[in-house]
PDB file of C-alpha atoms in Angstrom:
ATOM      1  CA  UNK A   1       0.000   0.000   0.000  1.00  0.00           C
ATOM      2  CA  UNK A   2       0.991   3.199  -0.943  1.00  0.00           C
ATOM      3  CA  UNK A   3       2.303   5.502   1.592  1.00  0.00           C
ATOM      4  CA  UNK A   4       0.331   8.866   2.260  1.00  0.00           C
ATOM      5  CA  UNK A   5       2.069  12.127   1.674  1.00  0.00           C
ATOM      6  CA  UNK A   6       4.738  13.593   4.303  1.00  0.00           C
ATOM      7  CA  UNK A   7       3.364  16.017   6.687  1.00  0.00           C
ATOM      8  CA  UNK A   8       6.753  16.612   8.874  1.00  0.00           C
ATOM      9  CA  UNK A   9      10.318  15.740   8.312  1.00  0.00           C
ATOM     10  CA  UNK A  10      12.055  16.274  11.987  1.00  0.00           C
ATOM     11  CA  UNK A  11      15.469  14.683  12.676  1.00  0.00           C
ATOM     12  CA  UNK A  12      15.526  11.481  11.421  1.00  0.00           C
ATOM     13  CA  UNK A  13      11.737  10.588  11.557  1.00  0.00           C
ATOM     14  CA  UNK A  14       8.816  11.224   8.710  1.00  0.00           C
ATOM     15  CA  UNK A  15       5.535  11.597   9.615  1.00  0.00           C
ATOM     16  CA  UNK A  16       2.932  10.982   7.050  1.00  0.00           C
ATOM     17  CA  UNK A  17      -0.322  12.296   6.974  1.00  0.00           C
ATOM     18  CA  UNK A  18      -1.605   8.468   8.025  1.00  0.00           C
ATOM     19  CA  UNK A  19       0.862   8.577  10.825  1.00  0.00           C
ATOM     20  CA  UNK A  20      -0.874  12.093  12.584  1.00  0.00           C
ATOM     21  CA  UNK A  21      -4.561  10.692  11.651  1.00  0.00           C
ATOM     22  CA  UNK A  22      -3.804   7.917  14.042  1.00  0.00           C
ATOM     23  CA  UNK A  23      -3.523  11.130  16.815  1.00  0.00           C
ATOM     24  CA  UNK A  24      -6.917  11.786  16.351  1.00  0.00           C
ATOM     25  CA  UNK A  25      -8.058   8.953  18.092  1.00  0.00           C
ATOM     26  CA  UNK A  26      -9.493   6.459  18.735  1.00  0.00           C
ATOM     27  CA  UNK A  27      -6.972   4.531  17.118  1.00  0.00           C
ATOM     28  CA  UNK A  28      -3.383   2.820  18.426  1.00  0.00           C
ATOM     29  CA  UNK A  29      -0.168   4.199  18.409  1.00  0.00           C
ATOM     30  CA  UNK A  30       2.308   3.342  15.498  1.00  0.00           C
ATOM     31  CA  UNK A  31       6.052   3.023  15.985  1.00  0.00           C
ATOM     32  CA  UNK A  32       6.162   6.379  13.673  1.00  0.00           C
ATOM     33  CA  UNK A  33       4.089   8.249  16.149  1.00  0.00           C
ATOM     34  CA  UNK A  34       5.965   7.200  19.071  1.00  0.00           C
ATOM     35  CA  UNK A  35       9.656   7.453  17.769  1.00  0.00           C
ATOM     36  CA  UNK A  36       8.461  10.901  16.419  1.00  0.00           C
ATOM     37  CA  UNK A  37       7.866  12.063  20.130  1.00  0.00           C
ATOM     38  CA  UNK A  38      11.194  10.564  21.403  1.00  0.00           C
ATOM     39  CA  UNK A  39      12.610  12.075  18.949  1.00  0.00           C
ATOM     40  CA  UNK A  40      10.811  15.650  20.155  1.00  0.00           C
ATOM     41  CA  UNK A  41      11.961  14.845  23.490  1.00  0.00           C
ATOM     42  CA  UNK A  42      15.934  14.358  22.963  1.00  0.00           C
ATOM     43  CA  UNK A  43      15.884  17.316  20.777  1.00  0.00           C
ATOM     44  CA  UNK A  44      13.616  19.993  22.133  1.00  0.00           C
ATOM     45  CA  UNK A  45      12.644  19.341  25.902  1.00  0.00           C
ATOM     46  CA  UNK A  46      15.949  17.441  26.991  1.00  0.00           C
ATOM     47  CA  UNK A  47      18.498  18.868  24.907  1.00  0.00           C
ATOM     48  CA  UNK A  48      20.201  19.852  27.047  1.00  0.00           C
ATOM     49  CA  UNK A  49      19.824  16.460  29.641  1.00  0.00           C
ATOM     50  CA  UNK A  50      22.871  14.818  28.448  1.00  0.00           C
ATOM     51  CA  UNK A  51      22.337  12.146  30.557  1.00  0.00           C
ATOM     52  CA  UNK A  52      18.752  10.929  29.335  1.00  0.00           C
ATOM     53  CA  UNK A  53      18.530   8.577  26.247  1.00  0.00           C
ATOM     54  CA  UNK A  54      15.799   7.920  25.042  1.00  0.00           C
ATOM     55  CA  UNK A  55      15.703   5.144  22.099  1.00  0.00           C
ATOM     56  CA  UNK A  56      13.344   4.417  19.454  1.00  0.00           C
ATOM     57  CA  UNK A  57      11.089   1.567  18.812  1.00  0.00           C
ATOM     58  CA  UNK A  58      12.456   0.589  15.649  1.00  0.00           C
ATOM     59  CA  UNK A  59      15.926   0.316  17.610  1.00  0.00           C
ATOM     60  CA  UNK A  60      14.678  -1.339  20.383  1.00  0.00           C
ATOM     61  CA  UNK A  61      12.757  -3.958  17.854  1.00  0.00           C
ATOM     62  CA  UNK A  62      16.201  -4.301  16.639  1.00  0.00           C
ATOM     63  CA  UNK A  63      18.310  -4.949  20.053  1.00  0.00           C
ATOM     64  CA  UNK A  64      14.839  -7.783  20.686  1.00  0.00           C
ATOM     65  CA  UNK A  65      16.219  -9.557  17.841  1.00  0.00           C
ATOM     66  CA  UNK A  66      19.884 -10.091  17.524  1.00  0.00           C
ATOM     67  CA  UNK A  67      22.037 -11.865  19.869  1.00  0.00           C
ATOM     68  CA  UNK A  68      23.601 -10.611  23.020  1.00  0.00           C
ATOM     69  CA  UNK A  69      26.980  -9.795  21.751  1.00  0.00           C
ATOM     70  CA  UNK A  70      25.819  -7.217  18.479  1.00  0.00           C
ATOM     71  CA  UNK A  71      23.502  -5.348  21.123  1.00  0.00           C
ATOM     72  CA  UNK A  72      26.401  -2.747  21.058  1.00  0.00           C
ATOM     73  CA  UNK A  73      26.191  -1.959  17.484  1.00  0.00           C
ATOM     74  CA  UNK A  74      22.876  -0.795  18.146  1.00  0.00           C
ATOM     75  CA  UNK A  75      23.788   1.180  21.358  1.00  0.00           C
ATOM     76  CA  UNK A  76      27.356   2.207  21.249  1.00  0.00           C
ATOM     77  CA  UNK A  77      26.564   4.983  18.036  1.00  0.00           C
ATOM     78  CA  UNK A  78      23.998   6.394  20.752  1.00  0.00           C
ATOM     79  CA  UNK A  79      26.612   6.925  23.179  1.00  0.00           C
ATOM     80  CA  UNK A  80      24.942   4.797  25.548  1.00  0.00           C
ATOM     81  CA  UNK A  81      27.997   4.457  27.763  1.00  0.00           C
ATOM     82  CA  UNK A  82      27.493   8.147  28.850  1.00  0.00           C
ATOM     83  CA  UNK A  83      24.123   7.871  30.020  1.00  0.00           C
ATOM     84  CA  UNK A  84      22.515   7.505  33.543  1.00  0.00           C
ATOM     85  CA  UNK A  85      18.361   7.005  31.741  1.00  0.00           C
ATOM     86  CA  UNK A  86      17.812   4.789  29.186  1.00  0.00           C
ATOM     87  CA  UNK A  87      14.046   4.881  27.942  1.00  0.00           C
ATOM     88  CA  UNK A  88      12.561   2.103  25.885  1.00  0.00           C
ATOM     89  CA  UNK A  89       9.261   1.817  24.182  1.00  0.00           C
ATOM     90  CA  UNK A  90       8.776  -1.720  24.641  1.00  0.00           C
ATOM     91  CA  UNK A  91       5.175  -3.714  22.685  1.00  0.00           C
ATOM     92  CA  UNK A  92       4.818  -7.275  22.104  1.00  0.00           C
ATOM     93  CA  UNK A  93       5.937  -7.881  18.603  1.00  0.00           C
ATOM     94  CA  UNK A  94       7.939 -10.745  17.897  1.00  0.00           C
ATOM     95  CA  UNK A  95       8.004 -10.580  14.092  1.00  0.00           C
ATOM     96  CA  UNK A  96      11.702  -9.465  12.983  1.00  0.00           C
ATOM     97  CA  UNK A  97      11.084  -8.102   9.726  1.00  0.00           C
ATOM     98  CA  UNK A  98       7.863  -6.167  10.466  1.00  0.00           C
ATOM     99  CA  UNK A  99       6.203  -3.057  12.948  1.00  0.00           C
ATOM    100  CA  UNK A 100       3.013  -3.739  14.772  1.00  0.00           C
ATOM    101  CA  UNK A 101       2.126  -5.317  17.703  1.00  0.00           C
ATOM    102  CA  UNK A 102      -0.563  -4.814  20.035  1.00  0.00           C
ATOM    103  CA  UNK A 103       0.060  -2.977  23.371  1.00  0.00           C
ATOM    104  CA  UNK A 104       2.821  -0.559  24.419  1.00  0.00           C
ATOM    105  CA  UNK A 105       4.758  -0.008  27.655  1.00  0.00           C
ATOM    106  CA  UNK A 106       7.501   1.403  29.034  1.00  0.00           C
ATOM    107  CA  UNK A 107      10.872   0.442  30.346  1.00  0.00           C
ATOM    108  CA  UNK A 108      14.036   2.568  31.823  1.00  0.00           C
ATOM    109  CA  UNK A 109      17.172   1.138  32.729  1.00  0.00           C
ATOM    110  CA  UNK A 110      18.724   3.557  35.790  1.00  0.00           C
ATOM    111  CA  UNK A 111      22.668   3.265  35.602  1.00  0.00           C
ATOM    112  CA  UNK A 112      22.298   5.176  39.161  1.00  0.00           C
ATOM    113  CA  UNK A 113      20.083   2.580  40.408  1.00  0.00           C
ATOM    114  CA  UNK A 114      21.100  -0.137  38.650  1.00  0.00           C
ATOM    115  CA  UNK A 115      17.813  -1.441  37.745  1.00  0.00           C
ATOM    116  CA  UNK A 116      15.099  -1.874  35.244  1.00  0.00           C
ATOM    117  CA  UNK A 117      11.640  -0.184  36.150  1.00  0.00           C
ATOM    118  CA  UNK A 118       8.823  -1.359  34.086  1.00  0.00           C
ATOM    119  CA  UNK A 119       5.748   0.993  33.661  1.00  0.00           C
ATOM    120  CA  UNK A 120       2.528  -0.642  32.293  1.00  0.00           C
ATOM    121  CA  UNK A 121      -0.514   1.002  31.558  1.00  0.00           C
ATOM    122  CA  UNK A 122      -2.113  -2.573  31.014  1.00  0.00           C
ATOM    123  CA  UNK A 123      -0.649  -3.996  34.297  1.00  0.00           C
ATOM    124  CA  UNK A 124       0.965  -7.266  33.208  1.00  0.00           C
ATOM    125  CA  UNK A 125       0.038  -7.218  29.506  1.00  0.00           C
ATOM    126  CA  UNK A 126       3.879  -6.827  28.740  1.00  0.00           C
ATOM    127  CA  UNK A 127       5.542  -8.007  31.702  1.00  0.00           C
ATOM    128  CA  UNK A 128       6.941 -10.975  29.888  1.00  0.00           C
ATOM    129  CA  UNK A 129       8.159  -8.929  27.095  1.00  0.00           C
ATOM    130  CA  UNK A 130       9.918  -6.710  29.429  1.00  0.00           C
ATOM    131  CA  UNK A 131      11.703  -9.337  31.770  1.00  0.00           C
ATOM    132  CA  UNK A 132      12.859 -11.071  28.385  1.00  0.00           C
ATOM    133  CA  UNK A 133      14.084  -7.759  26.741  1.00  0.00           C
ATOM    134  CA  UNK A 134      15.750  -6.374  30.234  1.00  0.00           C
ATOM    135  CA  UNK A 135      17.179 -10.086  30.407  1.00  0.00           C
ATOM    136  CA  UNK A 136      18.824  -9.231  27.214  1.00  0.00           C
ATOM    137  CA  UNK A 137      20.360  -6.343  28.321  1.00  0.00           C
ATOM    138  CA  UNK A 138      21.653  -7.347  31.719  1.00  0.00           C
ATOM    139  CA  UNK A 139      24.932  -9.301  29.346  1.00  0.00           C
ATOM    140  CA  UNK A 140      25.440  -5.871  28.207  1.00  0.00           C
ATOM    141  CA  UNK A 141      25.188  -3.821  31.876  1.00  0.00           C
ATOM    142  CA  UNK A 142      26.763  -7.067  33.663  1.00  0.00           C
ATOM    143  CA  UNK A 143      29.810  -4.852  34.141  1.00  0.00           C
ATOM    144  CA  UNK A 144      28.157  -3.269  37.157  1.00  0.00           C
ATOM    145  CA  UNK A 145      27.327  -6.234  39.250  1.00  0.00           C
ATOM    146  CA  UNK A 146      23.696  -7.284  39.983  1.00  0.00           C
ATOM    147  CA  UNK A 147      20.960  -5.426  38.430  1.00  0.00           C
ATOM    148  CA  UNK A 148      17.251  -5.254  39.324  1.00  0.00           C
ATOM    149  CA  UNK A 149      13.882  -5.284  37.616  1.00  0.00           C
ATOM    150  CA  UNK A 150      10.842  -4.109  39.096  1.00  0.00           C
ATOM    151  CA  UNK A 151       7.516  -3.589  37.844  1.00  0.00           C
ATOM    152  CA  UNK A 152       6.173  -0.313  38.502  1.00  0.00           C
ATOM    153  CA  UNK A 153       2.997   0.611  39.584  1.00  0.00           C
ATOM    154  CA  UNK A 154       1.314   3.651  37.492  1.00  0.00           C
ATOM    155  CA  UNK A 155      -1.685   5.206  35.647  1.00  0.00           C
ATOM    156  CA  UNK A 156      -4.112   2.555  33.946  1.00  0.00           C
ATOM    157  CA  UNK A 157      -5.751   3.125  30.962  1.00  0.00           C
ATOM    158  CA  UNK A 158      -9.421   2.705  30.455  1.00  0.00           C
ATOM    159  CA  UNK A 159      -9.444   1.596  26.725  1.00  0.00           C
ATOM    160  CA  UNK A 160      -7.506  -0.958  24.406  1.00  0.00           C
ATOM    161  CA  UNK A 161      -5.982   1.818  21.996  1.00  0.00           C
ATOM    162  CA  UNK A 162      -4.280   4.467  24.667  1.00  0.00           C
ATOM    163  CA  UNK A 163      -1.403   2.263  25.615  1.00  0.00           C
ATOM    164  CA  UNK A 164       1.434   4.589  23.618  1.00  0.00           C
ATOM    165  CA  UNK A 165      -0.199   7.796  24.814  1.00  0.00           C
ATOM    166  CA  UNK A 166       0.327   6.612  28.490  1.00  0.00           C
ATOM    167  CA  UNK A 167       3.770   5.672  27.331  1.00  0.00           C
ATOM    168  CA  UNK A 168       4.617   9.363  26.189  1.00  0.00           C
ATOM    169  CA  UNK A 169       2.876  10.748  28.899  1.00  0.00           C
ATOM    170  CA  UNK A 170       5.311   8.571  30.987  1.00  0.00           C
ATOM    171  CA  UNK A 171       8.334   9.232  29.490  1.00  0.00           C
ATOM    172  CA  UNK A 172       8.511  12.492  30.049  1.00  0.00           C
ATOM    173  CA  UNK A 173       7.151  12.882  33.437  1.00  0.00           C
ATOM    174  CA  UNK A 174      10.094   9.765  34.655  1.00  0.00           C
ATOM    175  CA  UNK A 175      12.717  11.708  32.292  1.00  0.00           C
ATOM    176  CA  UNK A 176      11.865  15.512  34.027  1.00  0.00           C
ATOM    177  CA  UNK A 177      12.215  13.399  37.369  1.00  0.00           C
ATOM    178  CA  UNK A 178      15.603  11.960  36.329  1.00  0.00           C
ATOM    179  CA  UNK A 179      16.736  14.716  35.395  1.00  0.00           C
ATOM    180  CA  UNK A 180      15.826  16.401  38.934  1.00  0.00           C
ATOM    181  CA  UNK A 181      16.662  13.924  40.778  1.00  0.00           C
ATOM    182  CA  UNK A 182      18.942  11.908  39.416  1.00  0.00           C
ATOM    183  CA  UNK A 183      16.302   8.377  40.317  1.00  0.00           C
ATOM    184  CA  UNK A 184      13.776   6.995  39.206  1.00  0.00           C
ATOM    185  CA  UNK A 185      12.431   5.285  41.946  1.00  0.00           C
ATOM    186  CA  UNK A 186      10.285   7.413  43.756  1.00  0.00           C
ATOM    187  CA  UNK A 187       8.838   9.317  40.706  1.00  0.00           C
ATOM    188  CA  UNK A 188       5.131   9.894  42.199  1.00  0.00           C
ATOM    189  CA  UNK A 189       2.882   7.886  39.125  1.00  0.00           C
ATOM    190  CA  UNK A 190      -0.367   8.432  39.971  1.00  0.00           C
ATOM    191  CA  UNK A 191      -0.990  11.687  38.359  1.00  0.00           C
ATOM    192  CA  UNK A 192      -3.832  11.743  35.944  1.00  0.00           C
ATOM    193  CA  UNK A 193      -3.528  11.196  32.661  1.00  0.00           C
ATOM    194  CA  UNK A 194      -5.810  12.706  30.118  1.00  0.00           C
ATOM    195  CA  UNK A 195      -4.905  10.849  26.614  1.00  0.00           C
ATOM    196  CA  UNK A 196      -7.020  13.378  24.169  1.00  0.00           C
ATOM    197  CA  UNK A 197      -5.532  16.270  25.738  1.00  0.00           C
ATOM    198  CA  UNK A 198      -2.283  14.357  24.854  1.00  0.00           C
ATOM    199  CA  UNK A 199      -3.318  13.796  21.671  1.00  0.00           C
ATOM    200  CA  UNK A 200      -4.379  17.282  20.584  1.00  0.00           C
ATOM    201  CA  UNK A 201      -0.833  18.749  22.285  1.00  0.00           C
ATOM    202  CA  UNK A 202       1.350  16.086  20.195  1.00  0.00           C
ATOM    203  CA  UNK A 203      -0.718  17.238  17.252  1.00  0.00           C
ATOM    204  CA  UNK A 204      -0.171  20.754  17.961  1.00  0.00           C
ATOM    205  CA  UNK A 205       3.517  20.383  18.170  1.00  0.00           C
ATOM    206  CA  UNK A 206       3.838  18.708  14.637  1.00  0.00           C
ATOM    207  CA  UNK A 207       1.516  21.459  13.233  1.00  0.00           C
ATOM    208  CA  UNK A 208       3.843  23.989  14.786  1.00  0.00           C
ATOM    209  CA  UNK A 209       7.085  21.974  13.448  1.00  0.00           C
ATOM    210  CA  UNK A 210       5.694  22.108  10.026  1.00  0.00           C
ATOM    211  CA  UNK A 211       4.771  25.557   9.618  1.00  0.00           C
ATOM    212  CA  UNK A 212       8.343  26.153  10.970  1.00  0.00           C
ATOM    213  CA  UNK A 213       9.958  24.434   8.051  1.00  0.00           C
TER     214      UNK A 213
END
């Protein structure tokens, strides 16, 4: 299928005009969507938190899928070994070749803590997913002894489609903590989370983007 015309180039994403209709709800996050907004996040609101990475989906499909030992071709260009936060946005795709997937959550490995934090807006939808992926990383972080993984209590959603809005809306609240704090721990996760308000700000942002170009 053809795809629809480019609304935004930013960085090294393209959003196409099916991409932003999936903002308008109610409809599922794509990989696009999401990797769009990390990419908003490292560039505009954290540019200057040298610390924080935050890596896309199509990356972290990647690192799923190849063995332990070429993980660092994935995560040594991103100059991983500088960073304290490292944000993934994990779903439950096993395919290797293709996107999709079904639900959306949210891990962070803290180098200060020295553990994984999972953050589920479907509470144990993905929990599987992410003990297998953060397994997968441990050979990579062994260097620092034992690490952790803990799922993390936060928000629920109320629907089956709002999964990668709570995962944005997550992000950034754990990343502004981070970089506060320097932990993630005791980030305070109950906070309401309104998903169309979300929806309209993300969409307001690209709309502002594009008329800046």
């Amino acid at each position: 299928m053809a795809k629809s015309s480019v609304v935004l180039s930013f960085h090294e994403i393209l959003l196409h005009e099916s991409d932003v209709e999936l903002l308008g709800g109610p409809h599922w996050l794509n990989d696009t969507v999401i990797s769009f907004y990390f990419e908003y996040l490292e560039k505009v609101l954290f540019k200057n938190a040298n610390e924080i990475l935050f890596v896309s989906p199509e990356v972290t499909q990647c690192i799923k899928m190849v063995q332990a030992s070429e993980i660092s071709i994935f995560l040594e260009p991103l100059d991983i070994d500088t960073k304290k936060f490292v944000f993934f946005a994990l779903n439950d795709n096993n395919s290797p070749d293709k996107a999709g997937g079904s639900h959306w959550s949210l891990l962070v490995f803290s180098k200060t803590e020295n553990c994984f934090y999972h953050f589920d807006s479907s509470s144990g939808s993905n929990h599987d997913v992410a003990w297998d992926f953060a397994s997968h990383l441990m050979s990579y972080w062994k260097k620092g002894g034992t690490i952790n993984f803990v799922d993390k209590e936060c928000l629920q959603q109320n629907n089956g489609y709002d999964c990668g809005v709570h995962v944005i809306c997550n992000t950034e609240r754990l990343a502004t903590h981070a970089q506060n704090h320097q932990e993630i721990n005791s980030c305070e996760m109950s906070v309401k989370i309104n998903p169309n308000i979300k929806r309209k700000e993300i969409l307001g942002i690209i709309h502002n983007l594009s008329k800046s170009k």
